[in-house]
Short mmCIF file of C-alpha atoms and ligand atoms in Angstrom, two decimals:
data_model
loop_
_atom_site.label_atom_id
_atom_site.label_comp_id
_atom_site.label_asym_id
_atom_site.label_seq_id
_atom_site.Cartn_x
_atom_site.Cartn_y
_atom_site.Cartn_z
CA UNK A 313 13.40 -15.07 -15.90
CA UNK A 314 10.29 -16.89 -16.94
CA UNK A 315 7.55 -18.00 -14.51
CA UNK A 316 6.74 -21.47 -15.78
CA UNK A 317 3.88 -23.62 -15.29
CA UNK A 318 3.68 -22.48 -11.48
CA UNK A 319 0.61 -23.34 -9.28
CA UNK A 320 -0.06 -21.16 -6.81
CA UNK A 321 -1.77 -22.63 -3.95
CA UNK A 322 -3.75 -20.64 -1.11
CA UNK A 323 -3.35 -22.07 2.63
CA UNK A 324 -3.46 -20.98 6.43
CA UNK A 325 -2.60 -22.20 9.50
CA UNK A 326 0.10 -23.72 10.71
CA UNK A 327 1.22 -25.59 8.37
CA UNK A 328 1.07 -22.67 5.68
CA UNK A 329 3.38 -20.79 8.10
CA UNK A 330 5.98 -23.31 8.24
CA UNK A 331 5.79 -24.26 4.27
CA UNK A 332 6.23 -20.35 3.93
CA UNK A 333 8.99 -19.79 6.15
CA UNK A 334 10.62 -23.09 4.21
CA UNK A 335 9.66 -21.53 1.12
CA UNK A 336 11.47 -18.36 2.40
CA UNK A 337 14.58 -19.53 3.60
CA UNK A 338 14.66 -21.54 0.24
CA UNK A 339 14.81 -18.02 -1.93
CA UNK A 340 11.53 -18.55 -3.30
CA UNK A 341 9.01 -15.76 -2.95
CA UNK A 342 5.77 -16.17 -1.23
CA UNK A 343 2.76 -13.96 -0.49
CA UNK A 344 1.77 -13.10 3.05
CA UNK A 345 -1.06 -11.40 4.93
CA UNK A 346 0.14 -7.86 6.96
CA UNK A 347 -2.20 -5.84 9.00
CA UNK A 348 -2.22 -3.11 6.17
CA UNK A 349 -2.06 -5.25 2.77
CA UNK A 350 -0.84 -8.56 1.41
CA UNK A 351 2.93 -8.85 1.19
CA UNK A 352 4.96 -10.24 -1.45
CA UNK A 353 8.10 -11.39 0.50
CA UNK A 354 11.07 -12.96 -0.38
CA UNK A 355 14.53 -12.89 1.96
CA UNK A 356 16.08 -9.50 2.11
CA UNK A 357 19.53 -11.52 2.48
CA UNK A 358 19.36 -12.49 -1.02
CA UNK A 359 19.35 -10.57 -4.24
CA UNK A 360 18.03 -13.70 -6.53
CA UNK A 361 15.04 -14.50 -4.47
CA UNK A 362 14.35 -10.43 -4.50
CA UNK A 363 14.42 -10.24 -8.25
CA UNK A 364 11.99 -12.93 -8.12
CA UNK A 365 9.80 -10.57 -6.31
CA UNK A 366 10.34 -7.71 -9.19
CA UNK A 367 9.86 -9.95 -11.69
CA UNK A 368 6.47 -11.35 -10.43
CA UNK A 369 4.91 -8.14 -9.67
CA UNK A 370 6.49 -6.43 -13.38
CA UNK A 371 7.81 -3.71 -10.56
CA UNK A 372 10.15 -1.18 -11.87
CA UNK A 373 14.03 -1.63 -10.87
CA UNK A 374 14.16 1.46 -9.18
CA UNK A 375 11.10 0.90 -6.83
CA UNK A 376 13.26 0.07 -3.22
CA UNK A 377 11.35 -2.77 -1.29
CA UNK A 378 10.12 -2.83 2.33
CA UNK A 379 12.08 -5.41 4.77
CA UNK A 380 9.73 -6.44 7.58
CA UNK A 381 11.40 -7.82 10.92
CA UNK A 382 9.64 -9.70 13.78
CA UNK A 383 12.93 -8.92 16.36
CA UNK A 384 15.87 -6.29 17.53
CA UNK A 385 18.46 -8.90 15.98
CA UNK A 386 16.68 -8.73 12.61
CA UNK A 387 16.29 -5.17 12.88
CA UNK A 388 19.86 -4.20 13.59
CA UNK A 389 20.87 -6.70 10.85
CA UNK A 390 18.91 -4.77 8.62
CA UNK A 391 19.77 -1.12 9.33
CA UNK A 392 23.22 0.45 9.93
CA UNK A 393 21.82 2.87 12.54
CA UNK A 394 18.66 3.69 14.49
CA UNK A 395 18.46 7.23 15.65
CA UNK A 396 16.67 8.36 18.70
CA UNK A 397 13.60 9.51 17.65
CA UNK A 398 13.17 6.40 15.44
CA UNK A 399 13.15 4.40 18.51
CA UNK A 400 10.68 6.49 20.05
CA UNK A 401 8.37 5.83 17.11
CA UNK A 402 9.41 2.18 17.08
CA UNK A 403 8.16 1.78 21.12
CA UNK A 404 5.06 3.56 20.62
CA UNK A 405 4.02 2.34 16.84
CA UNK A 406 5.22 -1.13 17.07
CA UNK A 407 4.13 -3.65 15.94
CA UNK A 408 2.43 -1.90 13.47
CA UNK A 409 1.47 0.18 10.11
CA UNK A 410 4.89 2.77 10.47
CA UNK A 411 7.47 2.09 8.26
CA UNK A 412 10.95 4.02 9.08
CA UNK A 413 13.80 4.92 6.58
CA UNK A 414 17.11 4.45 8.05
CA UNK A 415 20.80 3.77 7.23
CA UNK A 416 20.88 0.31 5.41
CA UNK A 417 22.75 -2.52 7.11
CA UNK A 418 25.49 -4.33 5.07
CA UNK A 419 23.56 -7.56 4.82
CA UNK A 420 20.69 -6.18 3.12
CA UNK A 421 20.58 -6.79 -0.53
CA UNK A 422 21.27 -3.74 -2.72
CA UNK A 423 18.92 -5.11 -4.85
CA UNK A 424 16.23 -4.53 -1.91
CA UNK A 425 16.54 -0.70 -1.59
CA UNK A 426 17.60 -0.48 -5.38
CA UNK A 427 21.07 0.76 -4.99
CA UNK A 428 20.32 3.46 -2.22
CA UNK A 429 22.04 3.81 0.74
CA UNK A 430 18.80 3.60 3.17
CA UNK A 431 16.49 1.06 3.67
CA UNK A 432 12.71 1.41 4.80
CA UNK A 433 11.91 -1.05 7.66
CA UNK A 434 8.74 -2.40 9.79
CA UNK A 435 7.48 -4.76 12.14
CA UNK A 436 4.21 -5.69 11.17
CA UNK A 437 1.50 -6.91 13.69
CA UNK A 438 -0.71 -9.44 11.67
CA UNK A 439 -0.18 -12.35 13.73
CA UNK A 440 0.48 -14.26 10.74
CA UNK A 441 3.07 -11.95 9.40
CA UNK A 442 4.69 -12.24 12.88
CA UNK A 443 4.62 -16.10 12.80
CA UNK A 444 5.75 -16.43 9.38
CA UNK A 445 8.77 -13.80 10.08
CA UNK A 446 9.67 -15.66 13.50
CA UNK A 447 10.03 -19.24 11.73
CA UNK A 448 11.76 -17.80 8.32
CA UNK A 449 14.19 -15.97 11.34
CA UNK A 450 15.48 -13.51 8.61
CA UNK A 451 14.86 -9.85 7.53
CA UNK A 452 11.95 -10.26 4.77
CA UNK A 453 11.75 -7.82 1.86
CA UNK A 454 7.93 -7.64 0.58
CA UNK A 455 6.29 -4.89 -1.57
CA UNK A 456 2.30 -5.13 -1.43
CA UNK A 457 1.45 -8.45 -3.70
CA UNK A 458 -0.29 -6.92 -6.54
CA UNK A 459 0.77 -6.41 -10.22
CA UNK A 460 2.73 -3.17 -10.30
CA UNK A 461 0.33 -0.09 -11.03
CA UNK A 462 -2.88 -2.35 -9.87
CA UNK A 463 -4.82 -1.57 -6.75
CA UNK A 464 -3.19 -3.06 -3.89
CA UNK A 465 -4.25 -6.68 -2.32
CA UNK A 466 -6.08 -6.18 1.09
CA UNK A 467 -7.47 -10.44 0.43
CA UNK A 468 -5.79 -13.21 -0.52
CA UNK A 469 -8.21 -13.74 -3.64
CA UNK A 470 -7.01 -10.38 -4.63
CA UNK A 471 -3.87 -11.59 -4.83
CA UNK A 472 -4.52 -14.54 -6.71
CA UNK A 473 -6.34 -12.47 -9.11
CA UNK A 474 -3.18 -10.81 -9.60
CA UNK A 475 -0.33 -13.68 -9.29
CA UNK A 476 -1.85 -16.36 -9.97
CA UNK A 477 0.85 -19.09 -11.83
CA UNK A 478 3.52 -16.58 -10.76
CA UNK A 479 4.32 -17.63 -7.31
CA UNK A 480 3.83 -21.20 -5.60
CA UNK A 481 2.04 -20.08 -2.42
CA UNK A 482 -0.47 -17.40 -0.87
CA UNK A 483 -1.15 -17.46 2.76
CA UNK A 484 -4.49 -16.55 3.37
CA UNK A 485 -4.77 -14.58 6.79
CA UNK A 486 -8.30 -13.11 6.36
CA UNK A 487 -8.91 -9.36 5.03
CA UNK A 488 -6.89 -7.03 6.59
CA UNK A 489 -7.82 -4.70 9.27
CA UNK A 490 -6.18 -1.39 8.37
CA UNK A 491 -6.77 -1.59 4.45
CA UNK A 492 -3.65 0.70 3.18
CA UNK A 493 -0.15 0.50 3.46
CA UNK A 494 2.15 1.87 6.03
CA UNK A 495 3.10 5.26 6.70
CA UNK A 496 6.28 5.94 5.39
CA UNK A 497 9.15 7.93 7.39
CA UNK A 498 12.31 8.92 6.24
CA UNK A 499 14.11 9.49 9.98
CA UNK A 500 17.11 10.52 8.35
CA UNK A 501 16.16 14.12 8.45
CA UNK A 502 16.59 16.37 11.68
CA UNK A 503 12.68 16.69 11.10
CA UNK A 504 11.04 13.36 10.16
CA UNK A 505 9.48 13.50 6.40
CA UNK A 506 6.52 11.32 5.66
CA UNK A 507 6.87 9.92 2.11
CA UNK A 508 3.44 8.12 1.96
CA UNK A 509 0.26 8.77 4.50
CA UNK A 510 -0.78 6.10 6.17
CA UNK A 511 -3.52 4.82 9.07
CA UNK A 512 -0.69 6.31 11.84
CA UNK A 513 -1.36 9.78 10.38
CA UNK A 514 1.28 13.01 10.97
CA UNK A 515 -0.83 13.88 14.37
CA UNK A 516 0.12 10.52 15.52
CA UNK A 517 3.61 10.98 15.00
CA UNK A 518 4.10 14.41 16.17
CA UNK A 519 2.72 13.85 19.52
CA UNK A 520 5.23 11.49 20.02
CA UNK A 521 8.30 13.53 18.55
CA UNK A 522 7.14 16.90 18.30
CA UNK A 523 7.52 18.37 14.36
CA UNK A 524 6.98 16.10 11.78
CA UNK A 525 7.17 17.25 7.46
CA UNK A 526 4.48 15.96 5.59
CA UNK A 527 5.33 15.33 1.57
CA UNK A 528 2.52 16.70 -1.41
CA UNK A 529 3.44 13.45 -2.80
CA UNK A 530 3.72 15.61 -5.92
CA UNK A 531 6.84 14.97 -8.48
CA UNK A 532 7.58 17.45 -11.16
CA UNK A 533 8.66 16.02 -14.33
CA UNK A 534 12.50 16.18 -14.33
CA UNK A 535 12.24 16.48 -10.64
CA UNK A 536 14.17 14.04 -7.97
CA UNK A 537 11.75 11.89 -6.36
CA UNK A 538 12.32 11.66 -2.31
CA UNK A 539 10.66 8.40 -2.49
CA UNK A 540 11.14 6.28 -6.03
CA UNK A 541 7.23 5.14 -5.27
CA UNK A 542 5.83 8.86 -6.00
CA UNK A 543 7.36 8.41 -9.96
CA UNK A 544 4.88 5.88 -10.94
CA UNK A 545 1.10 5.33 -11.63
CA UNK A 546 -0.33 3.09 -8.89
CA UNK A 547 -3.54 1.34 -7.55
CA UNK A 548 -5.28 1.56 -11.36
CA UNK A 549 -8.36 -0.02 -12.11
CA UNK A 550 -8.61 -1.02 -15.78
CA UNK A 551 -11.46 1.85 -15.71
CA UNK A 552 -10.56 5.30 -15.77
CA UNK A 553 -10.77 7.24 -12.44
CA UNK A 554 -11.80 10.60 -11.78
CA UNK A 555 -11.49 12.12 -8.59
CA UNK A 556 -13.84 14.85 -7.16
CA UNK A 557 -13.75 16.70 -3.90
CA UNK A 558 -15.81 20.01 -2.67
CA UNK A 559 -18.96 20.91 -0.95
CA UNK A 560 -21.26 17.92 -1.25
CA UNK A 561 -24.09 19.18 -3.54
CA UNK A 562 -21.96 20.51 -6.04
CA UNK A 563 -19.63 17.41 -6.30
CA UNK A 564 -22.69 15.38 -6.52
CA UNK A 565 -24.12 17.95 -9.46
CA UNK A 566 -21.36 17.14 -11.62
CA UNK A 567 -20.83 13.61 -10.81
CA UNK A 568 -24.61 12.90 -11.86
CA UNK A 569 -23.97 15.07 -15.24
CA UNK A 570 -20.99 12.89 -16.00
CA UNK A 571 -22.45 9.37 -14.79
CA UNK A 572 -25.69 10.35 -16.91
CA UNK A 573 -23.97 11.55 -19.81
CA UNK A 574 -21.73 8.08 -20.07
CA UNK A 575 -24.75 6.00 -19.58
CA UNK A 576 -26.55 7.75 -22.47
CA UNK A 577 -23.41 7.33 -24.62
CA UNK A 578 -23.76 3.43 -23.55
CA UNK A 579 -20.90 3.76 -21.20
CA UNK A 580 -20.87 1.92 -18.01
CA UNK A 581 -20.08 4.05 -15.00
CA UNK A 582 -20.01 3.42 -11.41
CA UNK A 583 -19.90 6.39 -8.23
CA UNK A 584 -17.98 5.52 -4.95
CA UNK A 585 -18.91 7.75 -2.05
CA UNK A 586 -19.32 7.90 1.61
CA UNK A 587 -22.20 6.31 3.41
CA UNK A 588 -23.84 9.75 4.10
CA UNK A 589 -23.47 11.11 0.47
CA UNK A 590 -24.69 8.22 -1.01
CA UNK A 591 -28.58 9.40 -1.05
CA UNK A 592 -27.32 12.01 -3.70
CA UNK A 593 -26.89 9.79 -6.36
CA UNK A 594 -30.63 8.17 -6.34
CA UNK A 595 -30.77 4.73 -8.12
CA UNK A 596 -27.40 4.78 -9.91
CA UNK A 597 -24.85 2.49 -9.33
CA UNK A 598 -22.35 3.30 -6.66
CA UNK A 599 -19.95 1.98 -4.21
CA UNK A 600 -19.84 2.81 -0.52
CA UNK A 601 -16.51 3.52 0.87
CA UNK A 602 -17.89 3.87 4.33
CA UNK A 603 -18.83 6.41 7.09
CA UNK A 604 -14.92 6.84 8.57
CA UNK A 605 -11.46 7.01 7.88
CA UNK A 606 -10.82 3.59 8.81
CA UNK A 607 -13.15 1.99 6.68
CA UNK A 608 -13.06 3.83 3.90
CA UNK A 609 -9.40 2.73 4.36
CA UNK A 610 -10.34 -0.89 4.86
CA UNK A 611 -12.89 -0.67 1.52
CA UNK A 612 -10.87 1.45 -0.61
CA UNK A 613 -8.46 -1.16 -2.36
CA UNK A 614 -11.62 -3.90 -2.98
CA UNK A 615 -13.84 -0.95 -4.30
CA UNK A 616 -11.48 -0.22 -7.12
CA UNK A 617 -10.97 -3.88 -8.22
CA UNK A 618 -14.73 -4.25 -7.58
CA UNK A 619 -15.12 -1.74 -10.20
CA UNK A 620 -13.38 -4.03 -12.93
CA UNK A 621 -15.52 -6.88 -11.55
CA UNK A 622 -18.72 -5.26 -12.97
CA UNK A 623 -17.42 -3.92 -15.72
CA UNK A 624 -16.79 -0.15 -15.23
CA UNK A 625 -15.33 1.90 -17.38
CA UNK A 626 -15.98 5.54 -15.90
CA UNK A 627 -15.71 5.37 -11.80
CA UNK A 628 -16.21 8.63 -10.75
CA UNK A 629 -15.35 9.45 -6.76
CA UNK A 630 -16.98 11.46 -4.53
CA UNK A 631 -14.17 11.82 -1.65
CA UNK A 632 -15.19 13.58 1.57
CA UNK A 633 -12.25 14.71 3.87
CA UNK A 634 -13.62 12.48 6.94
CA UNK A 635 -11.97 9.41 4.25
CA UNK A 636 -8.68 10.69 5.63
CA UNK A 637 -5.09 12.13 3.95
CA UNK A 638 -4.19 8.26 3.51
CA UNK A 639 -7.39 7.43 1.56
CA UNK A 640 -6.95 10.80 -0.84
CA UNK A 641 -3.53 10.01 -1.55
CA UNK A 642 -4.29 6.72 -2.87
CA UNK A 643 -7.34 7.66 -5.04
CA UNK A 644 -5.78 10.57 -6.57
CA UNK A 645 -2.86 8.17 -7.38
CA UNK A 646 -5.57 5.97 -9.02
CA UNK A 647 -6.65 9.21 -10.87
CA UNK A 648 -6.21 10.17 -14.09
CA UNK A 649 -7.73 13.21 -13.30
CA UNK A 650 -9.23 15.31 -10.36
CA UNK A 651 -11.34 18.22 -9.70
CA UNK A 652 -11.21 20.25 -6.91
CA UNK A 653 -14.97 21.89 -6.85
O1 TXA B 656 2.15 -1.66 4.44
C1 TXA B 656 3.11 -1.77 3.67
O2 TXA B 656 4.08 -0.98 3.71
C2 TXA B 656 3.08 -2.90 2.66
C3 TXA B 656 3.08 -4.23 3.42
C4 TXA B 656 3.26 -5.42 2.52
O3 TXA B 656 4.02 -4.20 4.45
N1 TXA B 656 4.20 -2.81 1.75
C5 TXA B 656 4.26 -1.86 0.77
O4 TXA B 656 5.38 -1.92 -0.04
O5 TXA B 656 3.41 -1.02 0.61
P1 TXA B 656 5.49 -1.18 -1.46
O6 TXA B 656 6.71 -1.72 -2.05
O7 TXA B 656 4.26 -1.38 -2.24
O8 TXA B 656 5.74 0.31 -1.11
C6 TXA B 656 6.99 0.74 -0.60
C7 TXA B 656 7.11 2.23 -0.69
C8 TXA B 656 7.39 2.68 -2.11
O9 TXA B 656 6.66 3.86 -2.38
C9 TXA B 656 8.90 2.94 -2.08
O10 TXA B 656 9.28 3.88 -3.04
C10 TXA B 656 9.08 3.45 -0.65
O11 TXA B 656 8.19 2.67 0.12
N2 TXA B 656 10.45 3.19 -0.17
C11 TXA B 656 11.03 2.00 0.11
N3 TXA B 656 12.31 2.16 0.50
C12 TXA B 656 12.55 3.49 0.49
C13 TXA B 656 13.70 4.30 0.78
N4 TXA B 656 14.85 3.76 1.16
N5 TXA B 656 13.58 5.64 0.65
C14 TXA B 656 12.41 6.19 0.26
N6 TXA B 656 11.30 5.48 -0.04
C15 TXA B 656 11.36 4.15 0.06
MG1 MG B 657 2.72 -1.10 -3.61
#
């Protein structure tokens, strides 16, 4: 399939939702704002308009898709089941960042959870996403909207930087509050297993249905992956990552030996850190990712694509557990290599 001499124009308000929703029901594909990242959705109900989807983002076959419903009579088209406990996480986290696997629903495009027989599913609480979902009236399959491998879209401009002449419309709802995507369940385990951290983190979940497995998110070679998402790289800068984590003075020792060391081989490297660790690094150039989990969450994604924006090729980060599990995961993904000090 080839993407043609598309333009891709950004829009909001009202009108934007119904031309999306058109654009929806019509089998095109069309990137939306969510609470947690920008969605690229297309209808679940149909298997051309989600190849569309695969093809514009380069995602790998394999990689199941995320259908997002705004109702109960989307929800029970899309799953075959919905155990208790699911529904006890749906009342408390919904809308929301908390996506559930469950038995897939018949309707649901195999090509949207990639030939498996489950299906992970949301309601999302950007009122946009909510808008665009009511008027479309059908279950809506969307992976984040960047490039597969790239750091995931929390603006719409990051998305254009990505799709650009791949896809004929962005809807621009603002950045997005939460920053990473959605926690993801697989409830068809007498325990619950969390696949990906997210902002709802495992505390969250278990004080609403008591024991709750947490995944390393590490896949041996050879190994099954629980989740296809854990195979592949993800949320890469074109600038190599490395990832550093221990008591503060000693991370920042050996971060300032690298960063120096690049600069005097005419490198160009650039330090992300927390607010309060950023007076270790003196005059060289760094990134702040914050003072809190939730916004380090909510500056992670536009600090790594900042990085290619000025040119980085070392970016060397100083994480601090206050970032959070969901923050780690991501920037170890984004990692070729880490060091635990
Ligand atoms: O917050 C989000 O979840 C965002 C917004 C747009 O809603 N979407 C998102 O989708 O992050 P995506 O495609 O980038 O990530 C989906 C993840 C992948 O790691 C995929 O492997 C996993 O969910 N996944 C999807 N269906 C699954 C299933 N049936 N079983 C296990 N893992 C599944
Ligand atoms: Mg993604």
């Amino acid at each position: 399939m080839g993407f043609g001499p598309l333009m891709t124009r950004v829009a909001s308000g009202k009108e934007a939702v119904a031309e999306a929703a058109r654009l929806l029901r019509d089998g095109q594909v069309v990137a939306i704002p969510t609470e947690t990242v920008y969605g690229l959705a297309a209808s679940a109900l149909d298997a051309q308009a989600v190849a569309r989807v695969f093809d514009a983002k380069g995602r790998p076959q394999d990689n199941p898709l995320i259908v997002h419903v705004a109702d109960e009579a989307s929800l029970f088209l899309a799953t075959a089941e919905v155990p208790e406990k699911a529904r006890t996480l749906m009342r408390t986290f919904w809308p929301g960042p908390l996506s559930l696997v469950l038995p897939k629903g018949e309707a649901i495009s195999d090509a949207v959870s990639a030939g498996l027989g489950t299906l992970a599913v949301r309601m999302p609480s950007h009122p946009v996403a909510i808008a665009i979902l009511r008027e479309a009236g059908i279950p809506i399959a969307a992976p984040s909207a960047n490039l597969s491998g790239r750091p995931s879209p929390t603006s719409a401009a990051h998305v254009l930087s990505d799709l650009d002449g791949r896809i004929p419309l962005v809807v621009d709802g603002g950045q997005c509050e939460v920053g990473v995507e959605s926690t993801v369940v697989d409830m068809t385990r007498d325990i619950p297993l969390i696949l990906r951290p997210g902002a709802i983190t495992r505390e969250d979940l278990e004080q609403v249905v008591g024991s709750v497995d947490a995944h390393s998110g590490h896949v041996e070679a050879g190994e099954a992956a629980p989740s296809p998402g854990m195979k592949y790289a993800h949320y890469r800068p074109r600038a190599t990552v490395r990832l550093f984590s221990g008591p503060p003075e000693t991370v920042a020792k050996r971060i300032r030996t690298l960063y120096d060391q690049t600069e005097d081989g005419g490198g160009s490297p650039l330090i992300l850190c927390a607010r309060n660790t950023a007076p270790l690094y003196g005059a060289r150039k760094i990134g702040v990712l914050g003072c809190s989990r939730s916004e380090a969450q909510r500056a992670m994604f536009a600090a790594l694509r900042s990085a290619d924006a000025a040119g980085a090729d070392l970016v060397l980060i100083h994480y601090e557990p206050s970032m959070g599990e969901a923050v780690r995961n991501r920037l170890w993904r984004a990692s070729a290599d880490s060091e635990q000090l």
